[in-house]
Coordinates of C-alpha atoms in Angstrom, one line a residue:
E5 CA 62.2 106.2 -108.1
T6 CA 62.8 103.5 -110.7
R7 CA 62.3 100.8 -108.1
I8 CA 59.0 102.4 -107.0
K9 CA 57.8 102.5 -110.6
E10 CA 58.7 98.8 -111.0
N11 CA 56.8 97.9 -107.9
D12 CA 53.7 99.8 -109.0
V13 CA 53.8 98.2 -112.4
Y14 CA 54.0 94.8 -110.8
A15 CA 51.1 95.6 -108.5
L16 CA 49.0 96.8 -111.4
S17 CA 49.7 93.6 -113.3
K18 CA 48.5 91.5 -110.4
I19 CA 45.4 93.5 -109.4
G20 CA 44.4 94.2 -113.0
K21 CA 45.3 97.2 -115.2
D22 CA 41.8 97.3 -116.7
S23 CA 39.9 97.2 -113.3
V24 CA 38.9 100.0 -110.9
Y25 CA 40.8 98.0 -108.3
S26 CA 43.9 99.4 -109.9
Y27 CA 43.2 102.7 -108.1
F28 CA 44.2 101.0 -104.9
V29 CA 47.8 101.1 -106.2
T30 CA 47.6 104.9 -106.7
D31 CA 47.2 107.8 -104.3
K32 CA 44.1 109.1 -106.1
L33 CA 41.2 109.7 -103.6
F34 CA 38.6 109.7 -106.3
G35 CA 39.9 106.4 -107.6
W36 CA 39.8 104.9 -104.1
F37 CA 36.2 106.1 -103.6
L38 CA 35.2 104.7 -107.0
A39 CA 36.9 101.3 -106.3
L40 CA 35.3 101.1 -102.8
A41 CA 31.9 102.0 -104.2
T42 CA 32.2 99.3 -106.9
I43 CA 33.1 96.7 -104.2
G44 CA 30.1 97.9 -102.2
I45 CA 27.8 97.4 -105.2
Q46 CA 29.2 93.9 -105.9
V47 CA 28.8 92.8 -102.3
G48 CA 25.3 94.3 -102.2
I49 CA 24.3 92.3 -105.3
L50 CA 25.8 89.1 -103.8
V51 CA 23.9 89.7 -100.5
F52 CA 20.7 90.0 -102.5
F53 CA 21.4 86.6 -104.0
M54 CA 22.1 85.2 -100.6
K55 CA 18.8 86.5 -99.1
S56 CA 16.8 85.2 -102.1
A57 CA 18.2 81.8 -101.4
E58 CA 17.0 81.7 -97.8
A59 CA 14.5 78.9 -97.2
N60 CA 11.8 81.1 -95.6
L61 CA 8.3 79.7 -96.1
Q62 CA 6.7 83.0 -95.0
N63 CA 8.5 84.9 -97.7
D64 CA 6.8 84.7 -101.1
R65 CA 9.7 86.3 -102.9
T66 CA 12.1 83.5 -102.0
A67 CA 13.9 81.8 -105.0
V68 CA 14.2 78.5 -103.2
E69 CA 13.1 75.5 -105.3
F70 CA 11.5 72.8 -103.2
T71 CA 12.5 69.6 -105.0
W72 CA 11.3 67.1 -102.4
Q73 CA 7.7 65.9 -103.0
C74 CA 5.8 64.1 -100.3
P75 CA 2.5 62.7 -101.6
R76 CA -0.4 62.5 -99.1
D77 CA -1.1 58.9 -99.9
T78 CA 2.5 57.7 -99.1
D79 CA 4.9 57.9 -96.2
S80 CA 8.0 58.4 -98.4
C81 CA 9.2 61.6 -100.1
K82 CA 11.1 61.8 -103.4
N83 CA 13.7 64.3 -104.6
K84 CA 12.8 65.6 -108.1
S85 CA 16.1 67.5 -108.5
K86 CA 17.9 66.6 -111.7
L87 CA 21.3 67.9 -110.6
S88 CA 24.1 65.5 -111.3
D89 CA 27.7 65.2 -110.4
F90 CA 28.7 66.1 -113.9
G91 CA 26.8 69.4 -113.6
W92 CA 28.7 70.2 -110.3
I93 CA 32.0 69.3 -112.0
C94 CA 31.3 71.7 -114.8
F95 CA 30.3 74.3 -112.3
G96 CA 33.5 73.9 -110.3
F97 CA 35.6 74.1 -113.5
M98 CA 33.9 77.2 -114.8
I99 CA 34.1 79.0 -111.4
C100 CA 37.8 78.1 -110.9
A101 CA 38.6 79.2 -114.4
H102 CA 37.0 82.6 -113.9
L103 CA 38.1 83.3 -110.3
A104 CA 41.6 81.7 -110.1
T105 CA 43.3 84.6 -111.9
D106 CA 41.9 87.2 -109.5
F107 CA 42.5 85.1 -106.4
I108 CA 46.1 84.3 -107.3
G109 CA 46.8 87.9 -108.3
G110 CA 45.4 89.2 -105.0
S111 CA 47.4 86.6 -103.0
K112 CA 50.6 87.6 -104.8
L113 CA 49.8 91.3 -104.2
I114 CA 49.4 90.6 -100.4
Y115 CA 52.7 88.8 -100.4
H116 CA 54.3 91.6 -102.4
S117 CA 53.2 94.1 -99.8
A118 CA 55.3 92.4 -97.2
K119 CA 58.6 93.4 -98.8
I120 CA 60.9 95.6 -96.7
T121 CA 61.8 97.8 -99.7
H122 CA 58.3 99.3 -99.9
S123 CA 57.3 102.4 -98.0
F124 CA 54.6 102.2 -95.4
K125 CA 51.9 103.8 -97.7
S126 CA 52.8 101.4 -100.5
R127 CA 52.5 98.4 -98.2
I128 CA 49.0 99.6 -97.1
R129 CA 47.9 100.2 -100.6
Y130 CA 49.2 96.8 -101.9
F131 CA 47.8 94.9 -98.9
F132 CA 44.4 96.5 -99.0
G133 CA 44.1 96.0 -102.8
G134 CA 45.1 92.4 -102.6
L135 CA 42.8 91.8 -99.6
C136 CA 39.8 93.3 -101.4
L137 CA 40.4 91.3 -104.5
C138 CA 40.7 88.0 -102.6
S139 CA 37.7 88.8 -100.4
V140 CA 35.4 89.5 -103.3
T141 CA 36.6 86.5 -105.2
I142 CA 36.0 84.1 -102.2
F143 CA 32.6 85.7 -101.5
I144 CA 31.5 85.2 -105.1
F145 CA 32.6 81.6 -105.0
Y146 CA 30.7 81.0 -101.8
V147 CA 27.5 82.7 -103.0
S148 CA 27.6 80.8 -106.3
A149 CA 27.9 77.4 -104.5
V150 CA 25.1 78.2 -101.9
Y151 CA 22.7 79.8 -104.3
N152 CA 23.0 77.1 -106.9
Q153 CA 22.6 74.3 -104.4
I154 CA 19.3 75.8 -103.2
V155 CA 17.8 77.3 -106.3
S156 CA 19.0 75.1 -109.3
K157 CA 16.7 72.3 -110.3
N158 CA 18.9 70.8 -113.1
N159 CA 22.3 71.2 -114.7
A160 CA 21.2 73.9 -117.1
D161 CA 20.0 76.1 -114.2
L162 CA 23.3 75.5 -112.4
I163 CA 25.3 76.8 -115.3
V164 CA 23.0 79.8 -116.1
N165 CA 22.9 80.9 -112.4
S166 CA 26.7 80.6 -112.2
V167 CA 27.1 82.8 -115.3
I168 CA 24.8 85.4 -113.9
I169 CA 26.7 85.6 -110.6
L170 CA 30.1 85.6 -112.3
F171 CA 28.9 88.7 -114.3
V172 CA 29.0 90.5 -111.0
M173 CA 32.8 89.8 -110.9
E174 CA 33.2 91.7 -114.2
M175 CA 31.6 94.9 -112.9
D176 CA 34.9 96.4 -111.9
E177 CA 36.2 96.0 -115.4
R178 CA 33.0 97.4 -116.9
V179 CA 33.2 100.5 -114.7
F180 CA 36.8 101.0 -115.7
S181 CA 36.0 100.7 -119.4
A182 CA 33.2 103.3 -119.0
L183 CA 35.7 105.7 -117.3
A184 CA 38.2 105.2 -120.0
A185 CA 35.6 105.9 -122.6
S186 CA 34.5 109.0 -120.8
N187 CA 37.9 110.6 -120.1
E188 CA 41.2 109.0 -120.7
K189 CA 42.9 111.0 -118.0
W190 CA 40.9 109.1 -115.4
T191 CA 42.6 105.9 -116.4
A192 CA 46.0 107.4 -117.3
H193 CA 47.8 105.5 -114.5
A194 CA 47.2 102.1 -116.3
A195 CA 48.2 103.6 -119.7
N196 CA 51.3 105.1 -118.2
S197 CA 52.3 101.8 -116.6
E198 CA 51.9 100.1 -119.9
S199 CA 54.0 102.7 -121.7
N200 CA 56.6 102.6 -118.9
S201 CA 56.8 98.9 -119.0
E202 CA 57.1 99.0 -122.8
A203 CA 59.8 101.6 -122.5
E204 CA 61.6 99.6 -119.8
K205 CA 61.4 96.6 -122.0
G206 CA 62.8 98.6 -125.0
G207 CA 65.5 100.0 -122.8
A208 CA 66.4 96.5 -121.5
I209 CA 66.5 95.2 -125.1
E210 CA 68.8 98.0 -126.1
E211 CA 71.0 97.3 -123.1
M212 CA 71.1 93.6 -124.1
K213 CA 72.1 94.6 -127.6
E214 CA 74.9 96.8 -126.4
K215 CA 76.1 94.1 -124.1
I216 CA 76.0 91.5 -126.9
E217 CA 78.0 93.9 -129.2
S218 CA 80.6 94.6 -126.5
Q219 CA 80.9 90.9 -125.9
E220 CA 81.3 90.2 -129.6
K221 CA 84.1 92.8 -129.7
E222 CA 85.8 91.2 -126.7
L223 CA 85.4 87.8 -128.4
G224 CA 87.0 89.2 -131.6
I225 CA 89.9 90.6 -129.6
L226 CA 90.4 87.3 -127.7
R227 CA 90.3 85.4 -131.0
S228 CA 92.9 87.6 -132.5
Q229 CA 95.1 87.3 -129.4
Q230 CA 94.6 83.5 -129.6
R231 CA 95.7 83.5 -133.2
E232 CA 98.8 85.5 -132.3
I233 CA 99.6 83.1 -129.4
T234 CA 99.1 80.2 -131.7
L235 CA 101.5 81.7 -134.3
R236 CA 104.1 82.5 -131.6
M237 CA 103.8 78.9 -130.3
E238 CA 104.4 77.6 -133.8
E239 CA 107.4 79.8 -134.2
M240 CA 108.8 78.7 -130.9
K241 CA 108.2 75.1 -131.9
K242 CA 110.1 75.7 -135.1
Q243 CA 113.0 77.4 -133.3
T244 CA 113.1 74.6 -130.8
E245 CA 113.3 72.1 -133.6
E246 CA 116.1 74.1 -135.3
I247 CA 118.0 74.3 -132.0
A248 CA 117.7 70.6 -131.6
M249 CA 119.0 70.0 -135.1
L250 CA 121.9 72.4 -134.5
W251 CA 122.8 70.7 -131.3
E252 CA 122.8 67.3 -132.9
A253 CA 125.0 68.6 -135.8
M254 CA 127.4 70.1 -133.3
H255 CA 127.5 66.9 -131.4
K256 CA 128.3 64.9 -134.5
T257 CA 131.0 67.4 -135.5
Q258 CA 132.6 67.1 -132.1
E259 CA 132.5 63.4 -132.3
S260 CA 134.1 63.5 -135.8
Q261 CA 136.8 65.9 -134.7
A262 CA 137.5 63.8 -131.6
S263 CA 137.9 60.6 -133.8
G264 CA 140.1 62.5 -136.3
A265 CA 142.4 63.7 -133.5
A266 CA 142.6 60.3 -132.1
K267 CA 143.6 58.9 -135.4
E268 CA 146.3 61.5 -135.9
S269 CA 147.7 60.8 -132.4
M270 CA 147.8 57.1 -133.2
T271 CA 149.6 57.8 -136.5
T272 CA 152.2 60.0 -134.8
L273 CA 152.9 57.4 -132.1
A274 CA 153.3 54.7 -134.8
A275 CA 155.7 56.8 -136.7
K276 CA 157.8 57.6 -133.6
S277 CA 157.9 54.0 -132.7
E278 CA 159.1 53.1 -136.1
R279 CA 161.9 55.7 -136.0
M280 CA 162.9 54.4 -132.6
Q281 CA 163.1 50.9 -133.9
S282 CA 165.3 52.0 -136.9
V283 CA 167.7 54.0 -134.7
G284 CA 168.3 51.3 -132.2
P285 CA 170.4 48.8 -134.4
L286 CA 172.6 51.6 -135.6
Q287 CA 173.6 52.6 -132.1
D288 CA 174.4 49.0 -131.2
G289 CA 176.8 48.6 -134.2
Y290 CA 178.6 51.9 -133.6
A291 CA 179.2 50.9 -130.0
R292 CA 180.8 47.7 -131.1
D293 CA 183.0 49.4 -133.7
N294 CA 184.2 52.2 -131.4
P295 CA 184.6 50.9 -127.9
L296 CA 185.2 53.4 -125.1
P297 CA 188.9 53.6 -123.8
R298 CA 189.6 52.1 -120.5
V299 CA 190.9 54.4 -117.8
P300 CA 194.0 53.0 -116.0
H301 CA 193.8 52.7 -112.2

């Protein structure tokens, strides 16, 4: 249901929320009838301009301006039209500026109708609405170009005629404004879409705020954990340094003990050798003074 509302809001934004064409996005039969009637009136007015621009010499009501003059005393004709390239450039810029939004919106709506996620009725509504918007826009551009080429005598006429024809394009919005002024219920679908879109935006903002707050909390937890890890690493570094110092002290102690033991052993050996040396002469003298008796054979 939420997805359907989002699609309808998107379609309304492309076809125009303040236009009777917005009824093509809804299921209201009265709205469809009113939108089709408005399109019929717009096309009828444009056809009236097209017929008035027909070069029919037998029709006194034609709006064609004959700018070519052929004097009887000469064989050449002259074009008295004062239309210039600059006037046509201004005409093209003005027409494109007014019609580009509707044509692009209608094209996007036609493309939007091709999505698989839509129901069959939604596809028909979106496609038909976009097609009508693009068709009316192209027809207005065509009528403006043809009518001005035949009727306009100078650049001022070119601009004035273009503005008059472009006013036909605004008829759908004028009708919608009249409906809104008469009864707001008739245009409630556009107001509801705006309120829904605003509510969705508000909900999205709240969700973003909640996500930001949760992420900030997670960042705070991660920072505290990082501090704890840093402190533990510093403690482990200190302990490693203390262990290294103890190991070095123990090694020095072992070396000093080994050197002391070696000195003691050397001293003991020296003392024993001295005693042996002192005992040796005494034994030699005693042997001389007390010889052993000989045993007779």
